[in-house]
Coordinates of C-alpha atoms in Angstrom, one line a residue:
Chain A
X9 CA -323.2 35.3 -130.3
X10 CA -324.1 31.9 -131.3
X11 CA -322.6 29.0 -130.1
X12 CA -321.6 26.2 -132.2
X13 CA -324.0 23.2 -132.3
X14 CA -325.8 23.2 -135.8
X15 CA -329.2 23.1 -135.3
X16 CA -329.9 22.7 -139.2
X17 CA -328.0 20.7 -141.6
X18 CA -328.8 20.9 -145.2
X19 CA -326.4 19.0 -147.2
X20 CA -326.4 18.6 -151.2
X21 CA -330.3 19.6 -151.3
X22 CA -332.3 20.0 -155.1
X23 CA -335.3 20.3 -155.3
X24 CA -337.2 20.5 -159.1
X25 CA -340.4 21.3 -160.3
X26 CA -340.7 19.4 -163.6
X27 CA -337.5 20.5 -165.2
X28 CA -336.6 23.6 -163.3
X29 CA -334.2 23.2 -160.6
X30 CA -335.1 25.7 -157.8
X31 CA -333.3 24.9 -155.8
X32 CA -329.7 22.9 -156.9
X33 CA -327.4 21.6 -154.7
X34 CA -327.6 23.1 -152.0
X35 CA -325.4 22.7 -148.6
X36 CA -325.8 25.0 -145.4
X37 CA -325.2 24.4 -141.6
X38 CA -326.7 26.5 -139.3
X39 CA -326.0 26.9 -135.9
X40 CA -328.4 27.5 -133.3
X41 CA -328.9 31.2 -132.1
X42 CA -327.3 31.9 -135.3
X43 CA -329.4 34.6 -137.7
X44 CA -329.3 33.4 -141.0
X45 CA -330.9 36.5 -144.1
X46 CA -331.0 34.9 -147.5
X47 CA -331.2 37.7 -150.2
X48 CA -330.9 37.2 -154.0
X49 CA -333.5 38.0 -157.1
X50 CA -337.0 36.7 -157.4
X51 CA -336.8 33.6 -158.8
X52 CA -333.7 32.5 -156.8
X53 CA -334.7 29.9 -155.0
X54 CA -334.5 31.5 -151.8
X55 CA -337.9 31.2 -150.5
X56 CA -338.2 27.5 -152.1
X57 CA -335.2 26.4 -150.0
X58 CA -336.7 28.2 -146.9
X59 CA -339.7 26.1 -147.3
X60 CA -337.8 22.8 -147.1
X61 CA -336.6 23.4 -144.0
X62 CA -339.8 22.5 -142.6
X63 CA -340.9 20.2 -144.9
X64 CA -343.5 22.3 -146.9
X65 CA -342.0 22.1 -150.1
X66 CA -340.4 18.0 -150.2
X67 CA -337.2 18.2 -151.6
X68 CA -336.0 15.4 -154.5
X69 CA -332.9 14.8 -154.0
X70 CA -330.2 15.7 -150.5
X71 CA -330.8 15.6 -146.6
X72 CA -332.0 17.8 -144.1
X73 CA -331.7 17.5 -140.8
X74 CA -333.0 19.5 -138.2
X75 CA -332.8 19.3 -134.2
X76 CA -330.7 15.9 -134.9
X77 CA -334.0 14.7 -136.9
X78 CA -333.7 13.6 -140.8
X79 CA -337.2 15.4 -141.8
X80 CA -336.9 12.7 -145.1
X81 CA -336.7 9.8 -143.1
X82 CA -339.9 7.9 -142.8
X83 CA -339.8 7.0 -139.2
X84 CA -339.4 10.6 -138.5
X85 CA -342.9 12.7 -137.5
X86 CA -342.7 15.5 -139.5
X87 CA -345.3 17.4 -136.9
X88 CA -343.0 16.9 -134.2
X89 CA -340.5 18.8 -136.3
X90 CA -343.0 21.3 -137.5
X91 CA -343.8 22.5 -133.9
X92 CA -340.1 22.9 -133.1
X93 CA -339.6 25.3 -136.7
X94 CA -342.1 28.2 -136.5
X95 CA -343.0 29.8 -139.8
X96 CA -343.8 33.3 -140.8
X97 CA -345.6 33.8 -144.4
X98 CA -345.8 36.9 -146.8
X99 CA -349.1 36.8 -146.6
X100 CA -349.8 36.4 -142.4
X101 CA -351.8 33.6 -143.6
X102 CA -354.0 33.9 -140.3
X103 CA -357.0 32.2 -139.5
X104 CA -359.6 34.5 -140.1
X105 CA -362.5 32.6 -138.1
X106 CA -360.3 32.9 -134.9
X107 CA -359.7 36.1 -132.9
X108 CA -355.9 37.4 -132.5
X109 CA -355.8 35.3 -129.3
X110 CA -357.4 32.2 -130.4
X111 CA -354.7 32.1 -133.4
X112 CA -352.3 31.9 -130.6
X113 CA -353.5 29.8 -128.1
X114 CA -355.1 27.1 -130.8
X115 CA -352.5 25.0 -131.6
X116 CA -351.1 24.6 -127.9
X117 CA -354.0 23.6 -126.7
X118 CA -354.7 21.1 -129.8
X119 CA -351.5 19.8 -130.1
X120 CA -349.2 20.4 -126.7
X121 CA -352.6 19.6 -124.8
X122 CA -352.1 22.8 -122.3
X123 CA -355.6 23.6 -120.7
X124 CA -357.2 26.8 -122.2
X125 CA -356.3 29.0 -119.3
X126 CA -352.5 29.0 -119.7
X127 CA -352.8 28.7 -123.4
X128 CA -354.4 31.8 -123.4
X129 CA -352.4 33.9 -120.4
X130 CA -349.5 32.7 -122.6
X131 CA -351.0 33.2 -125.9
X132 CA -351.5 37.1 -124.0
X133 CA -348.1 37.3 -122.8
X134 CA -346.7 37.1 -126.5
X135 CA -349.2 39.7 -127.8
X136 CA -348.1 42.4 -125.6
X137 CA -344.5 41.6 -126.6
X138 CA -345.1 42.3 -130.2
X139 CA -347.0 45.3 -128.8
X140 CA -351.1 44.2 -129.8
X141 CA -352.1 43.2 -126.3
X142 CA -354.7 45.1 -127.3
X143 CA -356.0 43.9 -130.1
X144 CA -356.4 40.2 -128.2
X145 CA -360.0 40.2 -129.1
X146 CA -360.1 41.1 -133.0
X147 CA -360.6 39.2 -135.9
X148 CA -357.7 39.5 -138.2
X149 CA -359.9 41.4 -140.9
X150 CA -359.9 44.0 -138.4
X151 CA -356.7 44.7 -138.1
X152 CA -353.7 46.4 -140.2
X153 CA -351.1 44.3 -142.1
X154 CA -348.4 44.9 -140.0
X155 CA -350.9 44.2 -136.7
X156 CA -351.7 40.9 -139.3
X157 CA -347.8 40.2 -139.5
X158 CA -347.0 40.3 -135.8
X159 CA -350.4 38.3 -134.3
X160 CA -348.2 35.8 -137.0
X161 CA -345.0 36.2 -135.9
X162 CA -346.6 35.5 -132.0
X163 CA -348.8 32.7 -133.2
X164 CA -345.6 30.6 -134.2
X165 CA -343.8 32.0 -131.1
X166 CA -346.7 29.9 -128.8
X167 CA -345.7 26.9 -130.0
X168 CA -342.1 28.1 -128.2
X169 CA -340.1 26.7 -131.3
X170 CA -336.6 26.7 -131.4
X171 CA -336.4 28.3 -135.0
X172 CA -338.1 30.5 -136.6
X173 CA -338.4 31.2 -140.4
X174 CA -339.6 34.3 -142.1
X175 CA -340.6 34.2 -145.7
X176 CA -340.4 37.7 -146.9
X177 CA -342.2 38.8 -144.2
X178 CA -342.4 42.2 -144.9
X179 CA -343.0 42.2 -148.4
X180 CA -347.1 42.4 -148.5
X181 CA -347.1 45.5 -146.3
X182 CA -347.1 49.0 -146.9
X183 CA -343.9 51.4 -146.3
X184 CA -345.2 52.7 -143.0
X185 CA -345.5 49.1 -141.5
X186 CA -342.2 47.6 -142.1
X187 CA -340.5 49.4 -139.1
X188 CA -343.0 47.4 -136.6
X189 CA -342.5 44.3 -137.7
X190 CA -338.9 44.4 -138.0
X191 CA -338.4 45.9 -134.7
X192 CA -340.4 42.7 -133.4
X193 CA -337.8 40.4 -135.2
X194 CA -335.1 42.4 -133.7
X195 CA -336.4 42.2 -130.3
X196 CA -336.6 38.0 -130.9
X197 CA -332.8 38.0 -132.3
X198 CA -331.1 39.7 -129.3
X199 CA -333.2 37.0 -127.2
X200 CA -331.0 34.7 -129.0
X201 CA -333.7 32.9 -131.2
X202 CA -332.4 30.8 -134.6
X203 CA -334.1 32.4 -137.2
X204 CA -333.6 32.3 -140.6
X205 CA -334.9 35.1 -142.8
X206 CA -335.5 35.7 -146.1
X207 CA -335.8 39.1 -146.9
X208 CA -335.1 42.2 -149.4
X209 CA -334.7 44.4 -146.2
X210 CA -331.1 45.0 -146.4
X211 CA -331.1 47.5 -143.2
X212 CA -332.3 44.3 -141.5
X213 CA -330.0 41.9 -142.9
X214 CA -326.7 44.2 -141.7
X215 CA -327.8 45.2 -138.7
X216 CA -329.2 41.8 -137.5
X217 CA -327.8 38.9 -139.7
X218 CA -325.2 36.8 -138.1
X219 CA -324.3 35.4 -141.8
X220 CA -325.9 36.8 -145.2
X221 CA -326.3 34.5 -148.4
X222 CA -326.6 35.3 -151.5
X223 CA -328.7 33.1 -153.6
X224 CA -329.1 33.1 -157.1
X225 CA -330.5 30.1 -159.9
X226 CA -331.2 27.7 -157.2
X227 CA -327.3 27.8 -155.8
X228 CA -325.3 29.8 -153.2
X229 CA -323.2 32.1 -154.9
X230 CA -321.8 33.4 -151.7
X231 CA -322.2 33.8 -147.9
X232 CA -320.4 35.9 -145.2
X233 CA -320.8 38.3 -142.6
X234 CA -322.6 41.2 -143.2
X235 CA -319.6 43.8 -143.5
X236 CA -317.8 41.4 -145.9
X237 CA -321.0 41.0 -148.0
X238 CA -321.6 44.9 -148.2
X239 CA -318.6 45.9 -148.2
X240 CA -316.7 43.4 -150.2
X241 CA -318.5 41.0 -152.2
X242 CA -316.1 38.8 -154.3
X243 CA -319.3 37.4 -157.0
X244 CA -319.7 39.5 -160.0
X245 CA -323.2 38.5 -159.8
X246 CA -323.6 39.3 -155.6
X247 CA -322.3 43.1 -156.8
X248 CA -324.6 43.6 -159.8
X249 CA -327.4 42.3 -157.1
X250 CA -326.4 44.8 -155.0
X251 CA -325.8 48.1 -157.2
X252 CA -329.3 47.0 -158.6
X253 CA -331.0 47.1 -154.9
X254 CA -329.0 49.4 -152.8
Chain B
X28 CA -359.4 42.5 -174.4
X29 CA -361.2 41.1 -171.5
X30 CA -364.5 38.9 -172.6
X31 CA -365.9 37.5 -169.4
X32 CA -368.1 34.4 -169.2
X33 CA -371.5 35.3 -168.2
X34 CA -373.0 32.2 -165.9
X35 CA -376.4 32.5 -165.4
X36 CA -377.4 30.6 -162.3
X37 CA -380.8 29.5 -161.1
X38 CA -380.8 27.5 -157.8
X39 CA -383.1 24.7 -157.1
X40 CA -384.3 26.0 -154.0
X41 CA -386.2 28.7 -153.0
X42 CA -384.9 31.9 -153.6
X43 CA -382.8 32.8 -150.8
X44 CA -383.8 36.7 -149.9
X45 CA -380.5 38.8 -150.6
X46 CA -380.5 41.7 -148.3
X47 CA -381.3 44.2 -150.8
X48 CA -384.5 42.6 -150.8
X49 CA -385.7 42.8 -147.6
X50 CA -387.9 45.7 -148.3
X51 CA -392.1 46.1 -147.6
X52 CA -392.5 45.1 -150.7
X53 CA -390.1 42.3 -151.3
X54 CA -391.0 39.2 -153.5
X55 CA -390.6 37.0 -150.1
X56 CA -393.2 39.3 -148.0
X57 CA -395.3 39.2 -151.0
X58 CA -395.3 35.5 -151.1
X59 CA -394.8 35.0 -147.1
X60 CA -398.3 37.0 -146.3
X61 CA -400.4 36.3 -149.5
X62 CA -400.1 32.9 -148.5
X63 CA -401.1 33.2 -145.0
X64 CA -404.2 35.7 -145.8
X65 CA -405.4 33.0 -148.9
X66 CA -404.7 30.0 -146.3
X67 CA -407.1 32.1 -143.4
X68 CA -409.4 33.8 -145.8
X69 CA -410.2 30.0 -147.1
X70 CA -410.2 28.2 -143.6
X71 CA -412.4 31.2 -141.9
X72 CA -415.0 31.6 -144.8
X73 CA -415.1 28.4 -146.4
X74 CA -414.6 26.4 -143.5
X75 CA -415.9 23.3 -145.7
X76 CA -413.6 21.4 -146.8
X77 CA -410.9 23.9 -146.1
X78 CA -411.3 23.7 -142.4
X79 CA -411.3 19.9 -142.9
X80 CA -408.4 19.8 -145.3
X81 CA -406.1 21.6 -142.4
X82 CA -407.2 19.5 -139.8
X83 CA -406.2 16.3 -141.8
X84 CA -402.9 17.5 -142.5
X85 CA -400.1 17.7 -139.7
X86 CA -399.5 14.1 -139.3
X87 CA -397.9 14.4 -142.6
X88 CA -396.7 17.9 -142.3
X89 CA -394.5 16.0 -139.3
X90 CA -393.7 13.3 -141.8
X91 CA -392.1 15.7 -144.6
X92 CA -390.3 17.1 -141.2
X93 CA -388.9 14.1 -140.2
X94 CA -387.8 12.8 -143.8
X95 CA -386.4 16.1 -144.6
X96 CA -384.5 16.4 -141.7
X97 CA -383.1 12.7 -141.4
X98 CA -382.0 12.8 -145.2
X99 CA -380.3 16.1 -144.9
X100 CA -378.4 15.0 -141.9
X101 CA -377.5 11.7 -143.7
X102 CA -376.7 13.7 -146.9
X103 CA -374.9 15.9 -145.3
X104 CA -372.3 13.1 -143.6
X105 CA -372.4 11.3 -147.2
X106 CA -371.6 14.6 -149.0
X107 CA -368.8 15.5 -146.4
X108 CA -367.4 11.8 -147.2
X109 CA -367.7 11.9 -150.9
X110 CA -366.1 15.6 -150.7
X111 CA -363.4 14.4 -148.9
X112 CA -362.8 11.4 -151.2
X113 CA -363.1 13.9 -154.2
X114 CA -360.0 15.8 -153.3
X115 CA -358.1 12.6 -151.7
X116 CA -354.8 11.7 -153.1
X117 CA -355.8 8.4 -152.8
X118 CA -356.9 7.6 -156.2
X119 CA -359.2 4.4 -155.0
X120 CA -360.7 6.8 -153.0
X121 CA -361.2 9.5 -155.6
X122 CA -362.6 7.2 -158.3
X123 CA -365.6 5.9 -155.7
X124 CA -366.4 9.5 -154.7
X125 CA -366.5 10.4 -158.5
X126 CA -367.9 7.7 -159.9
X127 CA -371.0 7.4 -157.0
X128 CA -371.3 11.9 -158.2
X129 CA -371.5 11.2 -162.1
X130 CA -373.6 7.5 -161.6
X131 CA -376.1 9.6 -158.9
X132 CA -376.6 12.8 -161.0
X133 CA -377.3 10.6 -164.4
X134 CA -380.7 8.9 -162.4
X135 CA -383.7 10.9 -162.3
X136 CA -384.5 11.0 -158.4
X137 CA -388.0 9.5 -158.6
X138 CA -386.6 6.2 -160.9
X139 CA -383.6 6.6 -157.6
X140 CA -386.3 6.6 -155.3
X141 CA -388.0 3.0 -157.0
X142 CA -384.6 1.3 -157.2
X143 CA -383.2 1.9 -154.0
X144 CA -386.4 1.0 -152.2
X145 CA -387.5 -2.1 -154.1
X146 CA -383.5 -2.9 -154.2
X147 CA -383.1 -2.7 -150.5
X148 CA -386.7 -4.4 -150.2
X149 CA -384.8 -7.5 -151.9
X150 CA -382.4 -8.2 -148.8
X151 CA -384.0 -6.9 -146.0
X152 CA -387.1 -5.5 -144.8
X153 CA -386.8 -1.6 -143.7
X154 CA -390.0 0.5 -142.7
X155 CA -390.7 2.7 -145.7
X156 CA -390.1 5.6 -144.3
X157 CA -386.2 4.4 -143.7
X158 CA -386.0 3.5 -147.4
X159 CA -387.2 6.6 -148.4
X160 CA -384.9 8.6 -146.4
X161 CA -381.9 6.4 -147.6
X162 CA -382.8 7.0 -150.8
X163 CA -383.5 10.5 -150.7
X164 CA -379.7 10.8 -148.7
X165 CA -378.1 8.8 -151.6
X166 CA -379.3 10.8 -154.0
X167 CA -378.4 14.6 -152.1
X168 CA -375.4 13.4 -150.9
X169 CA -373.6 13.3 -154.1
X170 CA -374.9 17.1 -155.2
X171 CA -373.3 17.6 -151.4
X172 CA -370.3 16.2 -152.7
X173 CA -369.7 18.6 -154.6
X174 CA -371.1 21.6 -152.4
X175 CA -368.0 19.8 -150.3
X176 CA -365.3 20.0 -152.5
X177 CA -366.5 23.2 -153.8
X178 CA -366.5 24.9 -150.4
X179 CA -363.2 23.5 -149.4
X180 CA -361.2 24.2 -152.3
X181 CA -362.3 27.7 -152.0
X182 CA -359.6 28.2 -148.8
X183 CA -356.4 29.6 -149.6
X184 CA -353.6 27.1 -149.7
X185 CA -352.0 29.7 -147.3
X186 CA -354.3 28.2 -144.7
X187 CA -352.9 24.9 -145.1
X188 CA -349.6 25.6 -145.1
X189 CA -350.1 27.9 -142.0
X190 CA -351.6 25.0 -139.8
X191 CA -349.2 22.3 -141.4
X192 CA -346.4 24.7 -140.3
X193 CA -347.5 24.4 -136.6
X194 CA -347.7 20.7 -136.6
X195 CA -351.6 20.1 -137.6
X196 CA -351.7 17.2 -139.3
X197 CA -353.5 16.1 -142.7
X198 CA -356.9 15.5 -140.5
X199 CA -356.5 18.3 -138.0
X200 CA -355.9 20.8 -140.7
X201 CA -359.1 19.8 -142.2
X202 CA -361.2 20.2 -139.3
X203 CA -359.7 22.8 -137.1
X204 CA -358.6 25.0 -140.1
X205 CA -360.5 24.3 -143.4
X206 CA -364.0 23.1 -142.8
X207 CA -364.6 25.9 -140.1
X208 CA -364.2 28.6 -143.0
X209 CA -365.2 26.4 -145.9
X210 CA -368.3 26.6 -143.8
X211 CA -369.1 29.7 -144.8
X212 CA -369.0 28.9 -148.3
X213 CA -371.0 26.0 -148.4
X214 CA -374.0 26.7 -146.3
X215 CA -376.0 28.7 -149.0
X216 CA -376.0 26.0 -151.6
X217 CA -376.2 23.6 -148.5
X218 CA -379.6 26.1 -147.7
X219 CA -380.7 25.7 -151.4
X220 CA -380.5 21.9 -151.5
X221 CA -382.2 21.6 -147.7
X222 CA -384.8 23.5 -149.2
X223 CA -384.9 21.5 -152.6
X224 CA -384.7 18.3 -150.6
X225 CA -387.7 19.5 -148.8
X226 CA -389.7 20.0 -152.1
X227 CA -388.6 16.2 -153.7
X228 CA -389.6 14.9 -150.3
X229 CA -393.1 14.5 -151.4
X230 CA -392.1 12.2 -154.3
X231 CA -391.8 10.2 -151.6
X232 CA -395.8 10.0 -151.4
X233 CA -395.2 7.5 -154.2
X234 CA -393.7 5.0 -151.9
X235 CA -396.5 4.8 -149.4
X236 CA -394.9 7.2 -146.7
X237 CA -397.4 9.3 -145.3
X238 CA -396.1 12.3 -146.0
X239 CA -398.0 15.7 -146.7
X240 CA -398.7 15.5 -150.2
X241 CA -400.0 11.2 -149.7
X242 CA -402.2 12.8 -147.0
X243 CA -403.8 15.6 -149.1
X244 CA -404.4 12.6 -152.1
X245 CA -406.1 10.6 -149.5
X246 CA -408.1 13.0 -148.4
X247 CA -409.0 13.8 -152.4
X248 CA -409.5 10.5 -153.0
X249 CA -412.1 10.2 -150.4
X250 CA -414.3 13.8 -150.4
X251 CA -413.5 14.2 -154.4
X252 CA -412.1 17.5 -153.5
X253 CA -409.0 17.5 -155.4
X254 CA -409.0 21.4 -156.0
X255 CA -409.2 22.0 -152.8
X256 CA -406.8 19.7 -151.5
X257 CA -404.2 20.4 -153.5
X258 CA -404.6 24.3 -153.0
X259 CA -403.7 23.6 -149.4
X260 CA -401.3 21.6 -150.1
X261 CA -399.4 24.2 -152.0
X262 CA -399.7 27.0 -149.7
X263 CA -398.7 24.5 -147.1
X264 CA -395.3 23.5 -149.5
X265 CA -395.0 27.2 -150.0
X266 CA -394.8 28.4 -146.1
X267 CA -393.0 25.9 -145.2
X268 CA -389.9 26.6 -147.8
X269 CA -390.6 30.2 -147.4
X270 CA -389.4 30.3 -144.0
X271 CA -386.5 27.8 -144.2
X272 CA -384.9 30.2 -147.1
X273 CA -385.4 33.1 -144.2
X274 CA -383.4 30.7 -142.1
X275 CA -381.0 30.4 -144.1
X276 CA -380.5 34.0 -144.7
X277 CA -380.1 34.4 -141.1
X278 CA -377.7 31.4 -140.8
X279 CA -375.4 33.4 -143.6
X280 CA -375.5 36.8 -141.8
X281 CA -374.3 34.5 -138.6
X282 CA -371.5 33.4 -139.9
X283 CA -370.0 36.1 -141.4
X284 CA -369.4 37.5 -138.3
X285 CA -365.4 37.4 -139.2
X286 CA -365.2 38.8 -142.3
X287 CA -366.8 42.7 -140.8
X288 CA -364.3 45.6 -140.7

């Protein structure tokens, strides 16, 4: 399914806060289209390694480099690379002063400089495909988590990224949600989107992941395909992981 | 064990109605139509001096308008500024913003008032009326300061990160993301300080602006009728900040139009 140009590069990444290392030495190449689920405890790393890719936590020490650009470098614009990598939050992290449709079409219009009129028809276009067309109007205080999580998962989509990245995504919303939100980030991985996702939805990660990871204090302990990771994880530490959580 | 700090907090405006207090009898109605039957009852039946006293007045009710209105748009842009500086990461810029805060809020506002116009008197001649409203600006702009960085560290860093994340920079962020919600937060101690501003305003009387209250002692000078005079005057001060803390309660209820179910 995915071809083979890497799309991101991380090679030998740490990054500390004070004296913990969250994330330690780190080295990953992902390939574009490729679906990427990084599992592991809280604590991990997982999520702090996530937020590197696009700059939001600055690593100390390693490269990155995504879409052929070193994000460290200083001549690099980290914007430019920002509105290439679209980012989905635990927590939506909408704006709450703009309707479901002015989340979406604000930072085209801002930053691509697309008049307002095909900002919006786009910004539209993407909230019928993750099913809230109708909802274009409301404030994001009236509307469900999981309405909350895909009005997100569009808003980074209108910046037409060529990766996306999902922070536990699911995690803040209730049981009943889940299924909507995943079935969104299905829908964007059979269209062949990169995406990188870290997650504690195992049903997700088998049926969608490309390559799992399994990270645990800050490091890698193991990667594979999905049926190899399930089915026959070599780590003592990927099968405690995984008798504790399946 | 929880022990929880009790704050007890009195603003130096005038009370802002909260909506529970919006009934017949509310402290604000109270006040609000007292004052306007005393100020008619007087003006009607005792026409003199009261009649007189009235008619003396606008020229400096417009004055109090126009230095209350040109030093809280000036305080406002100062206390944006110093807010800004106050949560900088440029430490240059942090020490100004703090230092002009702690320097500001150490100086009575009338001895402020004296230095900054005899000060600026030194190097160049301004109309008093622009010293005065530099002075009064200077002085609000650092309590705005802090309304500033108050009001914009009460956003969730999730809203940073969100706009960052789509390529708003430092700046954009700020003012497409931040300020629009911090908004929200700032504008009722923004309405208390308007409304305090408006009261300090007639210190300015000191520095021979013609404002209402130097009006109302020139006209006590001259008829001996200080009573009187100043009577006015208060209902006058009273009105006026009466209906600016309705505005403001309005203003509030606008903006929270996001927040409803």
């Amino acid at each position: 399914m995915a071809n083979n140009e890497p799309i991101i590069r991380i090679e030998n990444v740490t990054k500390r806060f004070g004296h913990l290392k969250a994330v330690d030495d780190v080295s990953l190449t992902i390939r574009t289209g490729e679906k990427v689920v990084i599992i592991g405890p809280s604590g991990s790393g997982k999520s702090t390694l996530l937020r590197t890719i696009n700059r939001l936590e600055e690593i100390t020490s390693g490269r990155i480099v995504v879409d052929g650009m070193d994000i460290m470098d200083r001549t690099t614009d980290i914007n430019k690379v920002r509105m290439e990598v679209g980012m989905v939050f635990q927590n939506f992290n909408l704006f709450p002063h703009k309707t479901a449709l002015q989340n979406l079409s604000m930072a085209p219009i801002k930053l691509k400089k697309i008049s307002r009129e095909e900002a919006e028809s786009n910004a539209l276009r993407l909230l019928k495909k993750v099913n809230i067309g109708e909802k274009a109007g409301a404030y994001p205080a009236q509307l469900s988590g999981g309405q909350q999580q895909r009005v997100a998962i569009a808003r980074a989509l209108a910046m037409n990224p060529k990766i996306m990245l999902f922070d536990e995504p699911t995690s803040a919303l209730d049981p009943e949600m889940i299924g909507e939100v995943l079935d969104v980030m299905k829908n964007l991985a059979l269209e062949g989107m990169t995406m990188v996702v870290v997650t504690h939805e195992m049903g997700f990660a088998r049926e969608v992941a490309d390559r799992v990871i399994f990270m645990d204090h800050g490091a890698v302990v193991e990667q594979g395909t999905p049926e190899h990771f399930f089915k026959n994880p070599t780590h003592e530490r990927t099968k405690l992981f995984l008798s504790q959580i399946l | 064990m929880s022990q929880e700090k009790t704050i007890i907090e009195v603003g130096d405006g005038a009370a802002i109605p909260s909506k529970k207090d919006r009934g017949l009898f509310s402290a604000w109605r109270i006040s609000f139509f007292g004052a306007i039957i005393i100020l008619i009852y007087l003006v009607v039946f005792k026409p003199n001096p009261y009649l007189r006293i009235v008619k003396f007045l606008p020229d400096g009710i417009i004055v109090t308008f126009q230095v209350t209105f040109f030093s809280i748009g000036l305080a406002l842009m100062i206390g944006l500024i110093t807010g800004l500086g106050r949560i900088s990461r440029n430490k240059i810029a942090n020490a100004i913003a703090s230092t002009y805060i702690e320097v500001i809020r150490g100086i009575p506002l009338l001895v402020q008032l004296f230095y900054i116009y005899y000060a600026l008197g030194r190097f160049v001649r301004v109309p008093d009326m622009v010293a005065a409203v530099i002075a009064m600006s200077v002085c609000y702009g650092a309590y705005m300061g802090e309304v500033f960085r108050a009001g914009i560290e009460s956003i969730d860093k999730g809203q940073t990160e969100a706009a960052r994340s789509l390529g708003f920079n430092r700046t954009q962020t700020m003012f497409y993301v931040i300020l629009p919600q911090a908004w929200r937060t700032i504008l009722p101690p923004v309405g208390n300080e308007f409304i305090a501003l408006l009261k300090d305003t007639s210190l300015v009387s000191i520095l021979a602006v013609a404002d209402l209250l130097r009006r109302g002692r020139e006209f006590a000078a001259e008829s001996f009728a200080y009573f009187e005079t100043y009577t006015i005057i208060a209902l006058i001060y009273l009105l006026i900040t009466l209906l600016l803390s309705k505005f403001v309660s309005i203003m509030e209820d606008r903006l929270n139009y996001y927040g409803k179910q």
